[in-house]
XYZ file of C-alpha atoms in Angstrom:
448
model
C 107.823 218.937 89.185
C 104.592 220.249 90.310
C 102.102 218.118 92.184
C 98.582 220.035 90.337
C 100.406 219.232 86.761
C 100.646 215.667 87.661
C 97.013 215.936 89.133
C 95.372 217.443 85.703
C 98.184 214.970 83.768
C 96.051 212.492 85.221
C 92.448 213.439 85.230
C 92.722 214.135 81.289
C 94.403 210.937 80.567
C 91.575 209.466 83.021
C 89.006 210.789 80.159
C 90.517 209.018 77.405
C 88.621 205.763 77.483
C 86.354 205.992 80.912
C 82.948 205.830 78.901
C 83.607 203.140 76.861
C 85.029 201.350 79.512
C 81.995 202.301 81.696
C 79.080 201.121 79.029
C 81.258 197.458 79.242
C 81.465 196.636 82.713
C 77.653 197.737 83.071
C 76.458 195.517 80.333
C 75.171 192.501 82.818
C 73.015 195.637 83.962
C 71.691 196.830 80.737
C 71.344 193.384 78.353
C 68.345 192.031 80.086
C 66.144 195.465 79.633
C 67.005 195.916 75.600
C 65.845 193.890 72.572
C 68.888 193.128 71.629
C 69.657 191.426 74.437
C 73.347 189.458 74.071
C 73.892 190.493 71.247
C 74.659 194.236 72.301
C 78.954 193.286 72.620
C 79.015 192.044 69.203
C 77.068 195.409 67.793
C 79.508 197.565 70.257
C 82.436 195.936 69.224
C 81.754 196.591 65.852
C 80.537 200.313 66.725
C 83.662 200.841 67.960
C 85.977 199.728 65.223
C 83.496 201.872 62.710
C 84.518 204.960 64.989
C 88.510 204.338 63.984
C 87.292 207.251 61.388
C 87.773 209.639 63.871
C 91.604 208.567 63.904
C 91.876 207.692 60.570
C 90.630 211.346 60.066
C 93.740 213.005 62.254
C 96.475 211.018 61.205
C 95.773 211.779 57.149
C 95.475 215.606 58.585
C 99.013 216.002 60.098
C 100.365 213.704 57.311
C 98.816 216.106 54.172
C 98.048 219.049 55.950
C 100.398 219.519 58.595
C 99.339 222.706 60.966
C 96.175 222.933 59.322
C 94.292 221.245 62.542
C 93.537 222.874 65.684
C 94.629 219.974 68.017
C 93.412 221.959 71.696
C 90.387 222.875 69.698
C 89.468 219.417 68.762
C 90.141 218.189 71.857
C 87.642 220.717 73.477
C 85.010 219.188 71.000
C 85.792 215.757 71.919
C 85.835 215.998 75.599
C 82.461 217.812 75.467
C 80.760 215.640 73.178
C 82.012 212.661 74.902
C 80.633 214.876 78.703
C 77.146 215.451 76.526
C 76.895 211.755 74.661
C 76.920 209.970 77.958
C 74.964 212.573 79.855
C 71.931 211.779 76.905
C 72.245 208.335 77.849
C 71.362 208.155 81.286
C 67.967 209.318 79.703
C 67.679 207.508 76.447
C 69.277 204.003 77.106
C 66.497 202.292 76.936
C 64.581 203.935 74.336
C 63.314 202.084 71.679
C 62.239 202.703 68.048
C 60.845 199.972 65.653
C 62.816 199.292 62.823
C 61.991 197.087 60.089
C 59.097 195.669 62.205
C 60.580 195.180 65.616
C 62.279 197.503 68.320
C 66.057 198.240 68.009
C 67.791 200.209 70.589
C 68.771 203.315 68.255
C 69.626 205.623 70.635
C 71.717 203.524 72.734
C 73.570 202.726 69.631
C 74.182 205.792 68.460
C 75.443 207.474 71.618
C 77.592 204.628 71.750
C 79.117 205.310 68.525
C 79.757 209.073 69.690
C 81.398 207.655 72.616
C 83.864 205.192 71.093
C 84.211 208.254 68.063
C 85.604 210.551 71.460
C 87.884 207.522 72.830
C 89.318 206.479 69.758
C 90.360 209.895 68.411
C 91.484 210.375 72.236
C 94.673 208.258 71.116
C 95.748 210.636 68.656
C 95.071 213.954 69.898
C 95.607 213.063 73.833
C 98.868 211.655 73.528
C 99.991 214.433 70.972
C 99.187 217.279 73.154
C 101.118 216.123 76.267
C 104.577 217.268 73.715
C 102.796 220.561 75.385
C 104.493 219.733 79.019
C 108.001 217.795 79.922
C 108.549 214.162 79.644
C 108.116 213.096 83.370
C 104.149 213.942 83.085
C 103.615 211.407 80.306
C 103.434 208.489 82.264
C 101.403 210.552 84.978
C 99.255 210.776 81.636
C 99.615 206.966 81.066
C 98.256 206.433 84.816
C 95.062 208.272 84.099
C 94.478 205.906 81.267
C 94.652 203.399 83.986
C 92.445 204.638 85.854
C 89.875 205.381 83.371
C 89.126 200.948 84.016
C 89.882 200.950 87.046
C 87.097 203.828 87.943
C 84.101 202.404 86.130
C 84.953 199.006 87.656
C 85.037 200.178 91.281
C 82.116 201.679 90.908
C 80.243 198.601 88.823
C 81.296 196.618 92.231
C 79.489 199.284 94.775
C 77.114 198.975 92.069
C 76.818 195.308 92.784
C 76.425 194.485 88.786
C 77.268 191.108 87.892
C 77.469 190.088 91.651
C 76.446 186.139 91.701
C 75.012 184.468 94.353
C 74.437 180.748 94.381
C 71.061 179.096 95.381
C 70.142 176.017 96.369
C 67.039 174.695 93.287
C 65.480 171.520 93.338
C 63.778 169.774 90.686
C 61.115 166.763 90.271
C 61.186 164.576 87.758
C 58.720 161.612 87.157
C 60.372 158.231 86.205
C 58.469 155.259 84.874
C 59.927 151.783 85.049
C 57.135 149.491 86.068
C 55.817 151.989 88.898
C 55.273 155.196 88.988
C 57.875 157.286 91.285
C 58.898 161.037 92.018
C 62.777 161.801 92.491
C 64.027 165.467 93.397
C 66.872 166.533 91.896
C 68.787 169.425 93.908
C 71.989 171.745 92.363
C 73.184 175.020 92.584
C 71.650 178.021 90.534
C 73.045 181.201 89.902
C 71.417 184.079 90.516
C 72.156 187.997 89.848
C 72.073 190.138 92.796
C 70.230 193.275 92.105
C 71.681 196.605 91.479
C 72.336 199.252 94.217
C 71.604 201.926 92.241
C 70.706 202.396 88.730
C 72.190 202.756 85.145
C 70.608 205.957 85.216
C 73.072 207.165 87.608
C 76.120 205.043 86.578
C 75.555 207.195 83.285
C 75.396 210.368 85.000
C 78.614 209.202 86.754
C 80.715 208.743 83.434
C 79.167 212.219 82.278
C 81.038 213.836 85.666
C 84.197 211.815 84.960
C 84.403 213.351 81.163
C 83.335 216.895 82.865
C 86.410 216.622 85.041
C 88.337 216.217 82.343
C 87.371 218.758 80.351
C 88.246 220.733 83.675
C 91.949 219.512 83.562
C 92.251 220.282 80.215
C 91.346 224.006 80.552
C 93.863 224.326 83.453
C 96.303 222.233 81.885
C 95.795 225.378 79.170
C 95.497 228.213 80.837
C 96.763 227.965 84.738
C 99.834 229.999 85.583
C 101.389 227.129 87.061
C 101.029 224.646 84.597
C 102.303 227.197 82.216
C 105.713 227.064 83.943
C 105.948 222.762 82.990
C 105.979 223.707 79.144
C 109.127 222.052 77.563
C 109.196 225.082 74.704
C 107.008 228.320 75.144
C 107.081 228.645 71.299
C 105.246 225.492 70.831
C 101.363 225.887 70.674
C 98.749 223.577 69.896
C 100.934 220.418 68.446
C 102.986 222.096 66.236
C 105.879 224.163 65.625
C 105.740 228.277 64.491
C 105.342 228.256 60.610
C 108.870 229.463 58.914
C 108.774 231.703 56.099
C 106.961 231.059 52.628
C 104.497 229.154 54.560
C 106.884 226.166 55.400
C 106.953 223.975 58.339
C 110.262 223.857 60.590
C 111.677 220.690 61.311
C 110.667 218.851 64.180
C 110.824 219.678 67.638
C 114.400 218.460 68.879
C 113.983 215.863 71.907
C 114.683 217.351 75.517
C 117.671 216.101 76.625
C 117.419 212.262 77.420
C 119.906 210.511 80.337
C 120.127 207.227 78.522
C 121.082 209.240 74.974
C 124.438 210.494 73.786
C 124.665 214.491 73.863
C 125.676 213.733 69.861
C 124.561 210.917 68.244
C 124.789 210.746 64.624
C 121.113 210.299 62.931
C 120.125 206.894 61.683
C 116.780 208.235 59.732
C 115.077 210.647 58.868
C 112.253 209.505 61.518
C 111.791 212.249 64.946
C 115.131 213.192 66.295
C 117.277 210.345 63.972
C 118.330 208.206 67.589
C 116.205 204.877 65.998
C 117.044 203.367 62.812
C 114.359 202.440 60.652
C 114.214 198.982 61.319
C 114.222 199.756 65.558
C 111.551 202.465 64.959
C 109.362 199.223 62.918
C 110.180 196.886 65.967
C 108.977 199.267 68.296
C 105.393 199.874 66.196
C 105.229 196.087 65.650
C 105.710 195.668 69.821
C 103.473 198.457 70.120
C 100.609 197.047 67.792
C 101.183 193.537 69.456
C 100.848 194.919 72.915
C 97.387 196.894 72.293
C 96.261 194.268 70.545
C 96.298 191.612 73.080
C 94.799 193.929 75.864
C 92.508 195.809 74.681
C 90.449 193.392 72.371
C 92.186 189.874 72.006
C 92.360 188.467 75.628
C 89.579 190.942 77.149
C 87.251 189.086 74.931
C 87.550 185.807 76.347
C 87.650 187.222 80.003
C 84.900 185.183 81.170
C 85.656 182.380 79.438
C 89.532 181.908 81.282
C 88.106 182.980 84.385
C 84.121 181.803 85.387
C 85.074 177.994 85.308
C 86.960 178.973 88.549
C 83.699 180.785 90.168
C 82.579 183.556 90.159
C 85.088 185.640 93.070
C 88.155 184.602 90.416
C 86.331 186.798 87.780
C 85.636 189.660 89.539
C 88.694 189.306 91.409
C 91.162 189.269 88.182
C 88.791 191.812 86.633
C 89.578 194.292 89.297
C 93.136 193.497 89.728
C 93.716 193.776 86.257
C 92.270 197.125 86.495
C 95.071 197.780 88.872
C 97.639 196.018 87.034
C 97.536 198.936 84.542
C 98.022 202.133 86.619
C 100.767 200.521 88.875
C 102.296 199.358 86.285
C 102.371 203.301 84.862
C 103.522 204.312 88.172
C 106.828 201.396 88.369
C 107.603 203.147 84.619
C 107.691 206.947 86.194
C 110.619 205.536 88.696
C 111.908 202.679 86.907
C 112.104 203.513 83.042
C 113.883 200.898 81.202
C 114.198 201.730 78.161
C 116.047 199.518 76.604
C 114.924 197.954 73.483
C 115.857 193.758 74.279
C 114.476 194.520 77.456
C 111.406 195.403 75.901
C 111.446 192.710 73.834
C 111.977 189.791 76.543
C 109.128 191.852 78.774
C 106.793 191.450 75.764
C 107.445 187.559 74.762
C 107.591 187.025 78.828
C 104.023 188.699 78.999
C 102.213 187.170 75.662
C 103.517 183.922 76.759
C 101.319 184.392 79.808
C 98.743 185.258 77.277
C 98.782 182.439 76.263
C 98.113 180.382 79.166
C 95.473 182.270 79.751
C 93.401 182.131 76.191
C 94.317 178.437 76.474
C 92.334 178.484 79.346
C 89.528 180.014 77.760
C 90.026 177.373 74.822
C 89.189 174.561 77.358
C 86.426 176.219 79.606
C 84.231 175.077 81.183
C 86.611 172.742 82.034
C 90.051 174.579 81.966
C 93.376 172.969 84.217
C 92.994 172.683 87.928
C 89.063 173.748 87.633
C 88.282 171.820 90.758
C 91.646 172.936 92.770
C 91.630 175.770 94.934
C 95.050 176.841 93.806
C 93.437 177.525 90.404
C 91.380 180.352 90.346
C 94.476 181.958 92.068
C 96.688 181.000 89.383
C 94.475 182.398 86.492
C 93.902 185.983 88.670
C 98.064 186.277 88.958
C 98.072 185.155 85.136
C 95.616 188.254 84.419
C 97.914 190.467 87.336
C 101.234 189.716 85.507
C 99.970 189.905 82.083
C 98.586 193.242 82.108
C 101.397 194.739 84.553
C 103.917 193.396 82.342
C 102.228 194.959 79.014
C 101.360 198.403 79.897
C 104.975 198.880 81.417
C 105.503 198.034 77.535
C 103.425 200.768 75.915
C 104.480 203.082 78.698
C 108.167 202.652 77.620
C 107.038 203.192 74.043
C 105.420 205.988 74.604
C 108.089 208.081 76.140
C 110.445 206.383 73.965
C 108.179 208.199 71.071
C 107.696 211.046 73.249
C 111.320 212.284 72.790
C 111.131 211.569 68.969
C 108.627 214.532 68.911
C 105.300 215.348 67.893
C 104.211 213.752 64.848
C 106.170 210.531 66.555
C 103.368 210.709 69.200
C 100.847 210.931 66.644
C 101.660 207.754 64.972
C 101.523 205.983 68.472
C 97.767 206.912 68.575
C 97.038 205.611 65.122
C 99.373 202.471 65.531
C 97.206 201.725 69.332
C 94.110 201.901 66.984
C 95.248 199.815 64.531
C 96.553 197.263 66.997
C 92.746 197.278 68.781
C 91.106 197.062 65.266
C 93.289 193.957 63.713
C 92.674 192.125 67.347
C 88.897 193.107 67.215
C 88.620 191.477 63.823
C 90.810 187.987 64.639
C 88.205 187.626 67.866
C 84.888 188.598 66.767
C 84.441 185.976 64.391
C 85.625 183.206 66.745
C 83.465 184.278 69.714
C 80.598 186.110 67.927
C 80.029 183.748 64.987
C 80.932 180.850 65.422
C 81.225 180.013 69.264
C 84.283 178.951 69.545
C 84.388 179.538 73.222
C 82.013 177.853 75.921
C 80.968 179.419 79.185
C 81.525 177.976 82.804
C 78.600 177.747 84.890
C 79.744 179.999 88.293
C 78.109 177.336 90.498
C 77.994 173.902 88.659
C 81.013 173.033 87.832
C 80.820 169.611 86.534
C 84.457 168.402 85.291
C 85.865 165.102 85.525
């Protein structure tokens, strides 16, 4: 294996979601400077599930016009419009243009929407091109999509967005009985430490981090070394040579896997024939279940399982879940089980944990063991297990799909979407609309 492979394995996979991840964890920092205030998650979430076109787009491509797409070309566009999009917004995020009589953010949003158009179409055309190099640098691949939360949250806490710091505030109020007489009221208020350095530059940051991808990319192309990791000379830009008449060849056979028979009769017609059809519709099902529940369902109610606690258990489970995810990458590259009840038991064992947690968030401000010490530890090893536990999941699944071949790779892209889209739609309603969830004050804590 060669060390620089696994190096540019990572930095591209660390492009595939680092600006969108970015813009969220520096959202304390930008609401209180826009009109919309608040309000800005609900418009990104729903800018983000509008750029599932992008996608959408891909997926209907290989399925109807197989070969017809340039997949390294289009990943060239999307790295370098994702590198330009959030290199515009370090100048333009808080430019504002009135719109039907009062001043909307416009350029903010549409940047954004460029953004979450390069991340989304990241999971299709990313994932595809790594059939380019052998299995073992997948999960290197998975790690930089890891890191790309992990990175923008590191730096959000050198930052210092977000940072709370509790103040004593006293209060007079006049009561009237039969005499006139002045009682002061004293209790803790929360207030936001400022910023160590700007959005400005946390924009310019993300624009270096897509840069560096598009750096890996062009040696994952073209250096001599890398060029020695390819599975298959003959296969170029996603796809197999074109036989004669203008007909595709079948697809790629799978590299030969340890924990597969040599000769294994097929059991459908879907990548190499090792997964029936009902395994290969478990595994999407796991797979949308997984994505579902972290990326949209229990990120959403973040605060909500974890502020009650204080303040240190947020930012504490925030980072370590951050962690979770790239560790968890890095047990899969040593210690890939692939077994399917395995799976299984991993993913009931992990949404179970889920659970606890958005029943947490159901009863904030007041969740279980609020005023216990022990419980803000027990919610940050609730977030700790419950991401570790899930990405080893969609690791497995992706090499799993890895050795079924190309187009195998491309429906895991479209089926992470779809996963991230159904679980933005259950939550947005219920925390959006119709405030189904109530905040915990970080310094009053007032439970019986």
């Amino acid at each position: 294996m060669s060390l620089l492979t696994h190096l540019l394995a990572c930095l591209f996979g660390m492009g595939s979601w680092v600006s969108i991840n970015g813009l969220w964890v520096e959202l304390p920092l930008i609401v209180p400077q826009i009109p919309e205030g608040w309000y800005l998650p609900s418009y990104l979430s729903i800018l983000i599930q509008m750029a599932n076109v992008g996608p959408l787009f891909i997926t209907l491509m290989h399925r109807f016009r197989p070969g017809a797409l340039n997949e390294t070309a289009a990943i060239y566009v999307i790295i370098s419009l994702g590198t330009v999009a959030t290199f515009l917004l370090g100048f333009f995020w808080k430019e504002t243009v009135v719109v039907a009589g009062a001043p909307r953010s416009v350029a903010l949003l549409v940047l954004t929407f460029f953004l979450a158009l390069v991340d989304c179409t990241s999971s299709v055309t990313f994932l595809p091109f790594m059939m380019h190099l052998k299995p073992q640098y997948l999960t290197t691949y998975f790690i930089g999509e890891g890191v790309s939360g992990l990175l923008p949250a590191l730096v959000a806490l050198i930052q210092g967005v977000g940072v709370v710091h509790c103040k004593n505030s006293t209060h007079h109020l006049n009561q009237t009985f039969h005499t006139f007489s002045n009682v002061v009221e004293t209790e803790l208020q929360a207030q936001y430490q400022p910023a160590n350095f700007s959005a400005e530059v946390f924009f310019f940051f993300l624009s270096a981090m897509m840069f560096v991808c598009l750096l890996a990319f062009l040696l994952l192309n073209y250096h001599p070394s890398v060029a020695r990791e390819h599975p298959n000379k003959r296969y170029t830009n996603g796809i197999k040579e074109a036989c004669q008449k203008g007909r595709m060849c079948n697809e790629q056979r799978s590299m030969i896997d340890p924990y597969r028979p040599a000769r294994q009769r097929r059991k459908s017609s879907f990548g190499t024939g090792a997964y029936s059809w009902w395994q290969v519709f478990y595994i999407f099902v796991i797979l949308s279940w997984v994505n579902a529940l972290t990326n949209t369902v229990l990120p959403s109610v973040q605060s909500y399982s974890c502020m009650p606690y204080g303040n240190n258990a947020y930012h504490l489970s925030a980072t370590l879940a951050a962690v979770s995810n790239p560790v968890a990458c890095f047990i899969a590259m040593f210690v890939p089980i692939r077994s399917l009840v395995f799976m299984g038991a991993l993913t009931v064992t992990g949404s179970a944990v889920g659970a606890f947690i958005m029943s947490m968030a159901v009863l904030s401000p007041c969740p279980l063991l609020v005023n216990d010490t022990s419980g803000g530890a027990v919610i940050v090893l609730a977030w700790v297990f419950f991401i570790l536990s899930l990405s080893y999941v969609k690791v497995i699944i992706g090499l799993i799909l890895r050795d079924e071949g190309h187009s195998a790779l491309v429906w895991c892209g479209a089926v992470v979407q779809l996963g991230s889209l159904l679980g933005a739609i259950t939550m947005f309603p219920l925390v959006s609309v119709y405030d189904f969830f109530t905040s915990g004050d970080p310094c009053n804590t007032k439970c019986p």
